[in-house]
């Protein structure tokens, strides 16, 4: 499998606290990898390193040959990485369509004067973006909400809109920080199924942080386990389930829940 | 009800026959005002000038969420550019200088503003406004006329024909119409979207590819240009430009226009400018009580319409759309 994302010996410190400690892992093309670990294990910090919001003191992260630790957060999208956030980060004052259009921002090359004068060049570019956004709205079945402001939409719908905004930029790698947090069991199942379909349809790689072990095991082909900023395990869900280090050091009671679900 | 068949239709500023009728009537009304109600030509011209400032301020405050209490400064730069340069290099050239100067200064003010938010930014920008006022007041008298200011002779700028108040009214109308058109275009464009995105979720905007520093300083520059053009049109209208006109109070007034009219929409800025200008014009007759009455009216509007006048308009529009149900 070709490696898409490779993190090597990444160490991130905030003052005296080491949030991420010498972590290395890879995400392959069309692979789904889950990052799990207790709160404060460094999962979100690692996400922020990949999206260039944080600069790790040691190590490097490469994406298709590009060094991410040396780029700026606003150029990540044009490299082919997009993300969703732990607490939904949508543009509340914009409609669903406009939120998706903003996901296309990196593809827009029209300048201010075309925009202010509403020239045919601008109209052509805008129509092109609207078509893409419209296709995403259809794919995610968001038609009823197309022209509604995002602020005030149900939580579950907002989660989908956020995923749509990430996908409409046509990423190769999608980072998702707790995509099912706060959803009901039914909504979770639906989202998991949808993500699986989208992944195959769009040829995506996915890296997700998730606490819900059921979701992780059904989505991820590989799991990376973090604890106190260190990687303690890396393998298939089967391997992780049976890894004595993981069971002893971290999963504990959750491992038993897993056993319970299998029956 | 207009059925939309093509995406291009979504992008039209005026979409329906009713919309076109309203647009034509508005333009006609503004064209006819000096002919039918000559007494109102001055306050209406003032309203148009202020509406440019309010639109600009709304782009900054309403769209990107950066507050400014220093827009009197940009307004002053535009006014002084015309007062000082128009007799030498003609009015259009002086207007261009005002635009460039305000764009540059606006961009420069926008850079430190990246680090400041809310009340801190409000105080910092008010400092900018005061500094500009003091600059024009305290530079040598042969530069900008010191505390006394500069006289602006319309006849010198436009020749005898346009020197008449009515003719100058139409110059203002033309410039304002173009600028309002561009503001509506900007608001619904990808740049307007990015402005709002930065306000609502900066982090997500950034990871979507929006360069935060660039878009925020751009908003400052555009906002300053609108205020500057307002100032440039204001100078010949008033006939005199002096530092005392560009006080902190004027900046506060600009801010009250967008709050009253509606934060975050182009139309809101225009409505607010209209309301505030009309109030001041009417209340001026109340003498010493005018300040108190003005405060009262503003208070009542804000209590009844927290979303501003434009919010009320949207509610009415929505009501009639579904009428009679």
Coordinates of C-alpha atoms in Angstrom, one line a residue:
Chain A
X1 CA 0.0 0.0 0.0
X2 CA 1.3 3.5 -0.9
X3 CA 1.9 5.6 2.2
X4 CA 0.0 8.9 2.0
X5 CA 0.7 10.4 5.4
X6 CA 3.8 9.6 7.4
X7 CA 4.6 11.0 10.9
X8 CA 8.1 10.4 12.1
X9 CA 9.2 10.8 15.7
X10 CA 6.8 13.7 16.3
X11 CA 7.3 15.4 19.7
X12 CA 5.3 18.4 20.7
X13 CA 5.8 20.3 24.0
X14 CA 3.9 23.1 25.7
X15 CA 6.3 24.5 28.2
X16 CA 7.1 21.6 30.5
X17 CA 4.3 19.4 29.3
X18 CA 5.0 16.9 26.5
X19 CA 1.7 16.5 24.6
X20 CA 3.0 14.2 21.9
X21 CA 6.1 12.1 22.6
X22 CA 8.1 10.6 19.8
X23 CA 5.1 9.3 17.9
X24 CA 5.5 7.7 14.4
X25 CA 2.7 6.2 12.3
X26 CA 1.4 6.1 8.7
X27 CA -1.8 6.3 6.9
X28 CA -2.0 4.5 3.5
X29 CA -3.9 5.4 0.4
X30 CA -7.6 4.5 0.8
X31 CA -7.0 3.4 4.4
X32 CA -8.9 4.3 7.5
X33 CA -6.8 4.7 10.6
X34 CA -8.2 5.5 14.1
X35 CA -6.3 7.3 16.8
X36 CA -7.6 6.2 20.2
X37 CA -6.5 6.9 23.7
X38 CA -7.8 8.4 26.9
X39 CA -8.4 12.2 27.3
X40 CA -5.1 14.1 27.2
X41 CA -3.4 11.3 25.3
X42 CA -2.4 13.8 22.6
X43 CA -4.8 12.8 19.8
X44 CA -6.1 16.3 19.1
X45 CA -2.6 17.7 19.4
X46 CA -1.4 15.3 16.8
X47 CA -4.3 16.4 14.6
X48 CA -3.3 20.0 15.0
X49 CA 0.3 19.1 14.1
X50 CA -0.9 17.5 10.9
X51 CA -3.0 20.6 10.0
X52 CA 0.0 22.8 10.8
X53 CA -1.8 24.6 13.6
X54 CA 1.0 23.5 16.0
X55 CA 4.6 23.1 15.1
X56 CA 6.2 20.0 16.7
X57 CA 9.6 20.7 18.2
X58 CA 11.0 17.3 17.0
X59 CA 10.2 15.1 14.0
X60 CA 8.4 15.6 10.7
X61 CA 5.2 14.8 9.1
X62 CA 5.1 14.3 5.3
X63 CA 2.0 14.1 3.1
X64 CA 2.7 12.8 -0.4
X65 CA 6.2 14.0 -0.2
X66 CA 5.3 17.5 1.2
X67 CA 6.6 18.4 4.6
X68 CA 3.6 19.6 6.7
X69 CA 5.6 21.0 9.7
X70 CA 6.9 23.7 7.4
X71 CA 3.6 24.8 5.8
X72 CA 0.9 27.2 7.1
X73 CA -2.6 26.0 8.2
X74 CA -4.3 27.7 5.3
X75 CA -2.3 25.8 2.7
X76 CA -3.2 22.4 4.1
X77 CA -6.4 22.3 2.1
X78 CA -4.7 22.8 -1.2
X79 CA -2.3 19.9 -0.5
X80 CA -5.4 17.6 -0.2
X81 CA -6.1 17.4 3.5
X82 CA -9.3 18.6 5.2
X83 CA -10.7 18.1 8.6
X84 CA -13.7 18.3 10.9
X85 CA -13.5 19.5 14.5
X86 CA -14.2 18.0 17.9
X87 CA -16.7 20.8 18.7
X88 CA -18.5 21.7 15.4
X89 CA -16.8 24.6 13.8
X90 CA -19.3 25.8 11.2
X91 CA -20.0 29.3 9.9
X92 CA -23.2 29.9 11.8
X93 CA -24.3 33.0 9.9
X94 CA -24.0 31.3 6.5
X95 CA -26.4 28.9 4.8
X96 CA -25.6 25.2 4.3
X97 CA -24.8 25.9 0.6
X98 CA -22.5 28.8 1.6
X99 CA -20.7 26.7 4.2
X100 CA -20.0 24.1 1.5
X101 CA -19.0 26.8 -0.9
X102 CA -16.4 28.0 1.6
X103 CA -15.1 24.4 1.6
X104 CA -14.2 25.2 -2.1
X105 CA -12.3 28.4 -1.1
X106 CA -8.9 27.0 -2.0
X107 CA -10.1 26.3 -5.6
X108 CA -11.2 29.9 -6.1
X109 CA -8.7 32.0 -8.1
X110 CA -11.0 34.9 -9.0
X111 CA -9.8 38.3 -7.6
X112 CA -11.5 41.1 -5.7
X113 CA -12.3 43.2 -8.7
X114 CA -14.1 40.5 -10.6
X115 CA -16.0 39.8 -7.4
X116 CA -17.0 43.4 -6.8
X117 CA -18.0 44.0 -10.3
X118 CA -19.7 40.7 -10.7
X119 CA -18.0 40.0 -14.0
X120 CA -18.8 37.0 -16.2
X121 CA -15.4 35.5 -15.0
X122 CA -16.7 35.6 -11.5
X123 CA -20.1 34.3 -12.4
X124 CA -18.5 31.4 -14.2
X125 CA -16.3 30.5 -11.3
X126 CA -19.1 30.8 -8.8
X127 CA -21.4 28.6 -10.9
X128 CA -18.7 26.0 -11.1
X129 CA -18.4 26.0 -7.3
X130 CA -22.2 25.9 -6.8
X131 CA -22.4 22.8 -9.0
X132 CA -19.8 21.0 -6.8
X133 CA -21.5 22.1 -3.6
X134 CA -24.9 21.1 -5.0
X135 CA -23.5 17.6 -5.8
X136 CA -22.3 17.3 -2.3
X137 CA -25.7 18.4 -0.9
X138 CA -27.3 15.7 -3.0
X139 CA -24.8 13.1 -1.9
X140 CA -25.3 13.8 1.8
X141 CA -29.1 14.3 1.4
X142 CA -29.0 17.9 2.7
X143 CA -31.5 19.3 0.2
X144 CA -34.1 20.3 2.8
X145 CA -31.5 22.5 4.6
X146 CA -29.8 24.0 1.5
X147 CA -30.7 27.6 2.1
X148 CA -31.1 27.5 5.9
X149 CA -28.6 29.2 8.1
X150 CA -26.4 26.6 9.9
X151 CA -27.0 28.2 13.3
X152 CA -30.1 26.6 14.6
X153 CA -30.0 23.4 12.5
X154 CA -30.2 20.1 14.5
X155 CA -26.9 18.9 15.9
X156 CA -26.8 15.8 13.7
X157 CA -27.4 17.8 10.6
X158 CA -24.6 20.2 11.5
X159 CA -22.2 17.2 11.9
X160 CA -23.1 16.1 8.3
X161 CA -22.7 19.7 7.0
X162 CA -19.2 19.8 8.6
X163 CA -18.3 16.6 6.9
X164 CA -19.7 17.9 3.6
X165 CA -17.6 21.1 3.9
X166 CA -14.5 19.0 4.4
X167 CA -15.3 16.6 1.5
X168 CA -16.3 19.3 -1.0
X169 CA -12.7 20.5 -1.1
X170 CA -11.9 17.1 -2.7
X171 CA -9.3 16.0 -0.1
X172 CA -7.2 12.8 -0.4
X173 CA -7.1 12.6 3.4
X174 CA -9.9 13.4 5.7
X175 CA -9.2 14.1 9.4
X176 CA -12.1 13.7 11.7
X177 CA -12.0 14.6 15.3
X178 CA -14.7 12.6 17.1
X179 CA -17.2 12.5 14.2
X180 CA -20.0 10.7 16.2
X181 CA -19.7 12.5 19.6
X182 CA -23.0 13.6 20.7
X183 CA -25.1 11.6 18.2
X184 CA -27.7 9.1 19.1
X185 CA -27.0 5.4 18.5
X186 CA -29.2 5.4 15.4
X187 CA -27.4 8.5 14.0
X188 CA -24.1 6.9 14.8
X189 CA -24.9 3.8 12.8
X190 CA -26.2 5.8 9.9
X191 CA -23.1 8.0 9.9
X192 CA -20.7 5.0 10.1
X193 CA -22.4 3.4 7.1
X194 CA -22.4 6.6 5.2
X195 CA -18.7 7.2 5.9
X196 CA -17.9 3.8 4.7
X197 CA -19.7 4.4 1.4
X198 CA -18.2 7.8 0.9
X199 CA -14.7 6.5 1.5
X200 CA -15.1 3.9 -1.3
X201 CA -16.9 6.3 -3.6
X202 CA -14.4 9.1 -3.3
X203 CA -11.3 7.0 -2.8
X204 CA -10.6 8.7 0.5
X205 CA -8.1 8.0 3.3
X206 CA -9.5 8.7 6.7
X207 CA -7.7 9.4 10.0
X208 CA -10.1 9.7 12.9
X209 CA -10.0 10.3 16.6
X210 CA -12.9 8.6 18.3
X211 CA -13.8 7.3 21.7
X212 CA -16.7 5.1 20.6
X213 CA -15.0 1.7 20.3
X214 CA -17.9 0.3 18.4
X215 CA -17.5 2.9 15.7
X216 CA -13.8 2.6 15.7
X217 CA -13.9 -1.2 15.2
X218 CA -16.4 -1.0 12.4
X219 CA -14.7 1.9 10.5
X220 CA -11.0 1.5 11.0
X221 CA -8.7 -1.0 9.3
X222 CA -5.9 0.0 11.6
X223 CA -5.8 1.5 15.1
X224 CA -3.1 3.5 16.7
X225 CA -3.3 3.7 20.5
X226 CA -1.8 6.7 22.4
X227 CA -1.3 7.1 26.1
X228 CA 0.3 10.1 27.8
X229 CA 1.5 11.3 24.4
X230 CA 3.2 8.0 23.5
X231 CA 2.2 5.4 21.0
X232 CA 1.7 2.1 22.8
X233 CA 0.2 0.0 20.1
X234 CA -0.5 0.0 16.3
X235 CA -2.4 -2.7 14.5
X236 CA -5.7 -4.1 13.2
X237 CA -8.7 -3.9 15.5
X238 CA -8.3 -7.6 16.1
X239 CA -4.6 -7.2 17.2
X240 CA -5.5 -4.2 19.4
X241 CA -8.3 -6.0 21.1
X242 CA -5.9 -8.8 22.0
X243 CA -2.9 -6.7 22.8
X244 CA -2.0 -7.3 26.4
X245 CA -0.2 -3.9 26.7
X246 CA -3.4 -2.1 25.5
X247 CA -5.6 -4.2 27.7
X248 CA -3.4 -3.7 30.7
X249 CA -2.4 -0.2 30.3
X250 CA -5.4 1.4 28.8
X251 CA -8.5 -0.4 27.5
X252 CA -9.2 -2.2 30.7
X253 CA -13.0 -2.1 31.2
X254 CA -13.6 -1.0 27.6
X255 CA -12.0 -4.2 26.4
X256 CA -14.6 -6.1 28.4
X257 CA -17.3 -4.1 26.7
X258 CA -15.9 -5.1 23.4
X259 CA -16.1 -8.7 24.4
X260 CA -19.6 -8.1 25.5
X261 CA -20.6 -6.7 22.1
X262 CA -19.1 -9.6 20.2
X263 CA -21.5 -12.0 21.8
Chain B
X1 CA -42.6 33.4 -7.3
X2 CA -39.7 32.8 -9.7
X3 CA -38.7 29.3 -10.5
X4 CA -35.0 29.1 -10.9
X5 CA -33.7 26.8 -13.6
X6 CA -30.1 27.8 -13.8
X7 CA -27.5 28.5 -11.1
X8 CA -26.7 31.8 -12.8
X9 CA -30.1 33.0 -11.7
X10 CA -29.1 32.4 -8.1
X11 CA -26.3 34.9 -8.6
X12 CA -28.4 37.8 -9.8
X13 CA -28.7 40.7 -7.4
X14 CA -32.2 41.5 -8.6
X15 CA -34.1 38.3 -9.4
X16 CA -37.7 39.1 -9.9
X17 CA -39.8 41.6 -11.9
X18 CA -41.0 43.1 -8.5
X19 CA -37.3 43.5 -7.6
X20 CA -36.6 45.3 -10.8
X21 CA -39.6 47.6 -10.3
X22 CA -38.5 48.4 -6.7
X23 CA -35.0 49.1 -8.0
X24 CA -36.2 51.4 -10.8
X25 CA -38.5 53.3 -8.4
X26 CA -35.8 53.8 -5.9
X27 CA -33.4 55.2 -8.5
X28 CA -36.2 57.4 -9.9
X29 CA -37.0 58.7 -6.4
X30 CA -33.4 59.7 -5.7
X31 CA -33.1 61.3 -9.1
X32 CA -36.3 63.3 -8.6
X33 CA -35.7 64.5 -5.0
X34 CA -33.8 67.7 -5.8
X35 CA -36.5 68.6 -8.3
X36 CA -39.5 67.9 -6.2
X37 CA -38.2 68.5 -2.7
X38 CA -35.2 70.9 -3.1
X39 CA -35.2 71.4 0.7
X40 CA -34.4 67.7 1.2
X41 CA -31.5 67.6 -1.3
X42 CA -29.0 68.4 1.3
X43 CA -30.0 65.9 4.0
X44 CA -30.5 63.2 1.4
X45 CA -27.1 63.9 -0.1
X46 CA -25.7 63.6 3.5
X47 CA -27.6 60.4 3.9
X48 CA -26.0 58.9 0.8
X49 CA -22.5 60.0 1.9
X50 CA -23.0 58.4 5.4
X51 CA -24.5 55.3 3.9
X52 CA -21.1 54.6 2.2
X53 CA -19.3 54.9 5.5
X54 CA -21.9 52.7 7.2
X55 CA -21.6 50.1 4.4
X56 CA -17.8 50.1 4.9
X57 CA -18.0 49.9 8.6
X58 CA -20.5 47.1 8.4
X59 CA -18.1 45.1 6.2
X60 CA -15.6 45.4 9.0
X61 CA -17.8 45.0 12.0
X62 CA -20.7 43.0 10.8
X63 CA -19.0 40.7 8.3
X64 CA -15.5 40.1 9.8
X65 CA -16.4 40.9 13.4
X66 CA -13.6 43.4 13.9
X67 CA -14.9 46.5 15.6
X68 CA -13.8 50.1 14.8
X69 CA -14.3 53.3 16.7
X70 CA -11.9 55.1 14.3
X71 CA -13.8 55.4 11.1
X72 CA -14.0 59.2 11.5
X73 CA -10.2 59.0 10.8
X74 CA -10.7 57.4 7.4
X75 CA -13.6 59.7 6.7
X76 CA -11.2 62.7 7.5
X77 CA -8.5 61.4 5.2
X78 CA -10.9 61.2 2.3
X79 CA -12.3 64.7 3.1
X80 CA -8.9 66.3 3.4
X81 CA -7.6 64.6 0.3
X82 CA -10.3 66.3 -1.7
X83 CA -10.1 69.6 0.2
X84 CA -6.4 69.9 -0.3
X85 CA -5.8 68.2 -3.6
X86 CA -8.9 68.7 -5.7
X87 CA -8.2 72.3 -6.5
X88 CA -4.7 71.3 -7.8
X89 CA -5.3 67.9 -9.5
X90 CA -9.1 67.9 -10.1
X91 CA -11.8 66.2 -8.2
X92 CA -11.6 62.7 -9.8
X93 CA -7.9 62.6 -9.3
X94 CA -8.2 63.7 -5.6
X95 CA -11.0 61.0 -5.2
X96 CA -8.5 58.4 -6.5
X97 CA -5.9 59.7 -4.0
X98 CA -8.4 59.4 -1.2
X99 CA -9.1 55.8 -2.3
X100 CA -5.5 54.8 -2.4
X101 CA -4.6 56.6 0.8
X102 CA -7.4 55.0 2.7
X103 CA -6.7 51.6 1.3
X104 CA -3.0 51.8 2.4
X105 CA -3.8 53.3 5.9
X106 CA -6.7 50.8 6.4
X107 CA -4.4 47.9 5.6
X108 CA -1.7 49.3 8.0
X109 CA -4.3 49.7 10.8
X110 CA -5.5 46.2 10.0
X111 CA -2.1 44.7 10.8
X112 CA -1.9 45.4 14.6
X113 CA -5.7 44.8 14.7
X114 CA -5.0 41.1 13.9
X115 CA -3.7 40.8 17.5
X116 CA -6.7 42.6 19.1
X117 CA -10.3 41.8 19.7
X118 CA -13.5 43.3 21.0
X119 CA -13.1 46.1 23.5
X120 CA -9.3 46.2 23.0
X121 CA -9.7 46.7 19.3
X122 CA -12.4 49.3 19.9
X123 CA -10.0 51.4 22.0
X124 CA -7.1 50.9 19.7
X125 CA -9.1 52.1 16.7
X126 CA -10.5 55.1 18.6
X127 CA -6.9 56.0 19.3
X128 CA -6.3 55.9 15.5
X129 CA -9.3 58.2 14.9
X130 CA -8.0 60.7 17.5
X131 CA -4.5 60.6 16.1
X132 CA -5.8 61.4 12.6
X133 CA -7.9 64.3 14.0
X134 CA -4.9 65.7 15.9
X135 CA -2.7 65.2 12.9
X136 CA -4.9 67.5 10.7
X137 CA -5.3 70.0 13.6
X138 CA -1.7 70.3 14.5
X139 CA 0.3 70.2 11.3
X140 CA 1.5 73.6 10.1
X141 CA -1.4 75.8 9.1
X142 CA -0.3 76.0 5.4
X143 CA -0.7 72.2 5.2
X144 CA -4.2 71.5 6.2
X145 CA -5.3 74.8 7.7
X146 CA -4.8 73.7 11.3
X147 CA -7.7 74.0 13.7
X148 CA -9.5 76.3 11.2
X149 CA -9.5 73.7 8.4
X150 CA -9.9 74.2 4.7
X151 CA -12.6 75.8 2.6
X152 CA -13.8 73.7 -0.3
X153 CA -15.1 75.8 -3.2
X154 CA -17.5 73.7 -5.4
X155 CA -17.3 76.2 -8.3
X156 CA -13.5 75.9 -8.3
X157 CA -13.8 72.1 -8.5
X158 CA -16.6 71.5 -10.9
X159 CA -17.0 74.7 -12.9
X160 CA -20.1 76.8 -12.6
X161 CA -22.6 74.1 -13.7
X162 CA -21.8 71.4 -11.1
X163 CA -21.2 74.1 -8.4
X164 CA -24.9 74.3 -8.0
X165 CA -26.0 72.2 -5.1
X166 CA -28.4 70.2 -7.3
X167 CA -25.8 69.2 -9.7
X168 CA -23.4 68.1 -7.0
X169 CA -26.2 66.0 -5.6
X170 CA -26.1 63.9 -8.8
X171 CA -22.3 63.4 -8.6
X172 CA -22.9 62.0 -5.1
X173 CA -25.8 59.8 -6.4
X174 CA -23.7 58.4 -9.2
X175 CA -20.7 57.5 -7.0
X176 CA -22.9 56.1 -4.3
X177 CA -24.9 54.0 -6.7
X178 CA -21.7 52.4 -8.1
X179 CA -20.2 51.8 -4.6
X180 CA -23.5 50.3 -3.3
X181 CA -23.6 48.0 -6.4
X182 CA -20.1 46.8 -5.7
X183 CA -20.8 46.3 -2.0
X184 CA -23.8 44.0 -2.8
X185 CA -21.6 42.1 -5.2
X186 CA -18.8 41.8 -2.6
X187 CA -21.1 40.6 0.1
X188 CA -22.4 37.7 -1.8
X189 CA -19.1 36.8 -3.4
X190 CA -16.5 34.3 -2.1
X191 CA -14.7 37.1 -0.4
X192 CA -17.8 38.2 1.5
X193 CA -18.3 34.6 2.5
X194 CA -14.7 34.4 3.7
X195 CA -15.3 37.6 5.8
X196 CA -18.2 35.9 7.6
X197 CA -16.3 32.6 7.9
X198 CA -13.5 34.3 9.7
X199 CA -16.0 35.9 12.1
X200 CA -17.9 32.7 12.8
X201 CA -15.2 30.0 12.9
X202 CA -11.7 31.3 12.3
X203 CA -10.0 27.9 12.7
X204 CA -12.3 26.2 10.2
X205 CA -11.9 29.0 7.8
X206 CA -8.2 28.7 8.0
X207 CA -8.2 24.9 7.4
X208 CA -10.5 25.5 4.4
X209 CA -7.8 27.6 2.8
X210 CA -8.6 31.1 4.0
X211 CA -5.6 33.2 4.8
X212 CA -6.8 34.9 8.0
X213 CA -4.3 37.8 8.1
X214 CA -4.9 38.5 4.4
X215 CA -8.7 38.5 4.6
X216 CA -8.9 40.6 7.8
X217 CA -6.5 43.3 6.5
X218 CA -8.4 43.2 3.2
X219 CA -11.6 43.9 5.1
X220 CA -9.9 46.8 6.9
X221 CA -8.7 48.2 3.6
X222 CA -12.1 47.9 1.9
X223 CA -13.9 49.3 4.9
X224 CA -11.5 52.3 5.0
X225 CA -11.9 52.9 1.3
X226 CA -15.7 53.2 1.7
X227 CA -15.3 55.6 4.6
X228 CA -12.7 57.5 2.6
X229 CA -15.0 57.9 -0.4
X230 CA -17.7 59.1 1.9
X231 CA -15.3 61.7 3.3
X232 CA -14.2 62.7 -0.2
X233 CA -17.9 63.4 -1.2
X234 CA -18.6 65.0 2.1
X235 CA -16.0 67.8 1.8
X236 CA -17.5 69.7 -1.2
X237 CA -21.0 69.0 0.2
X238 CA -20.3 70.8 3.5
X239 CA -18.0 73.3 1.9
X240 CA -15.5 73.3 4.8
X241 CA -13.3 70.6 6.3
X242 CA -12.1 71.2 9.8
X243 CA -10.7 68.8 12.5
X244 CA -13.6 69.2 14.9
X245 CA -16.0 67.5 12.4
X246 CA -14.0 64.3 12.7
X247 CA -14.3 63.6 16.4
X248 CA -14.8 60.3 18.3
X249 CA -18.5 61.2 18.4
X250 CA -18.7 60.8 14.6
X251 CA -17.1 57.4 14.8
X252 CA -19.7 56.4 17.5
X253 CA -22.4 57.8 15.2
X254 CA -21.2 55.6 12.3
X255 CA -21.2 52.6 14.6
X256 CA -24.8 53.4 15.8
X257 CA -25.9 53.5 12.2
X258 CA -25.0 49.9 11.5
X259 CA -26.4 48.7 14.9
X260 CA -29.7 50.5 14.3
X261 CA -29.8 49.5 10.6
X262 CA -28.7 45.9 11.1
X263 CA -25.3 44.4 11.6
X264 CA -23.8 42.3 8.8
X265 CA -25.8 43.3 5.8
X266 CA -25.2 45.9 3.2
X267 CA -28.9 47.0 3.3
X268 CA -28.6 47.4 7.1
X269 CA -25.9 50.0 6.8
X270 CA -27.9 52.0 4.3
X271 CA -31.1 51.9 6.4
X272 CA -29.2 52.8 9.5
X273 CA -27.5 55.8 7.8
X274 CA -30.9 56.9 6.6
X275 CA -32.5 56.6 10.0
X276 CA -29.7 58.4 11.9
X277 CA -29.4 61.2 9.3
X278 CA -33.2 61.7 9.3
X279 CA -33.3 61.8 13.1
X280 CA -30.5 64.3 13.3
X281 CA -32.1 66.5 10.6
X282 CA -35.5 66.5 12.3
X283 CA -34.2 66.8 15.9
X284 CA -31.9 69.7 15.1
X285 CA -35.0 71.9 15.5
X286 CA -35.4 70.7 19.1
X287 CA -32.3 72.6 20.1
X288 CA -30.8 71.6 23.4
X289 CA -33.1 68.6 23.7
X290 CA -32.0 67.0 20.4
X291 CA -29.3 64.9 22.0
X292 CA -31.7 63.5 24.6
X293 CA -34.4 62.8 22.0
X294 CA -31.9 61.1 19.7
X295 CA -30.8 58.9 22.6
X296 CA -34.3 58.0 23.4
X297 CA -35.3 57.1 19.9
X298 CA -32.1 54.9 19.5
X299 CA -32.9 53.2 22.7
X300 CA -36.5 52.5 21.7
X301 CA -35.5 51.1 18.2
X302 CA -32.9 48.8 19.9
X303 CA -35.4 47.5 22.4
X304 CA -38.1 46.9 19.7
X305 CA -35.7 45.7 17.0
X306 CA -32.6 44.1 18.4
X307 CA -31.8 42.9 14.8
X308 CA -32.0 46.4 13.5
X309 CA -34.3 47.9 10.8
X310 CA -33.2 45.3 8.2
X311 CA -34.3 42.5 10.6
X312 CA -37.8 44.0 10.7
X313 CA -37.8 44.3 6.9
X314 CA -36.9 40.6 6.5
X315 CA -39.7 39.7 8.9
X316 CA -42.2 41.8 6.9
X317 CA -40.9 40.3 3.6
X318 CA -41.3 36.8 5.0
X319 CA -44.8 37.6 6.2
X320 CA -45.9 38.8 2.7
X321 CA -44.2 35.9 1.0
X322 CA -46.5 33.4 2.8
X323 CA -49.5 35.8 2.9
X324 CA -52.5 35.1 3.3
X325 CA -51.6 32.0 5.3

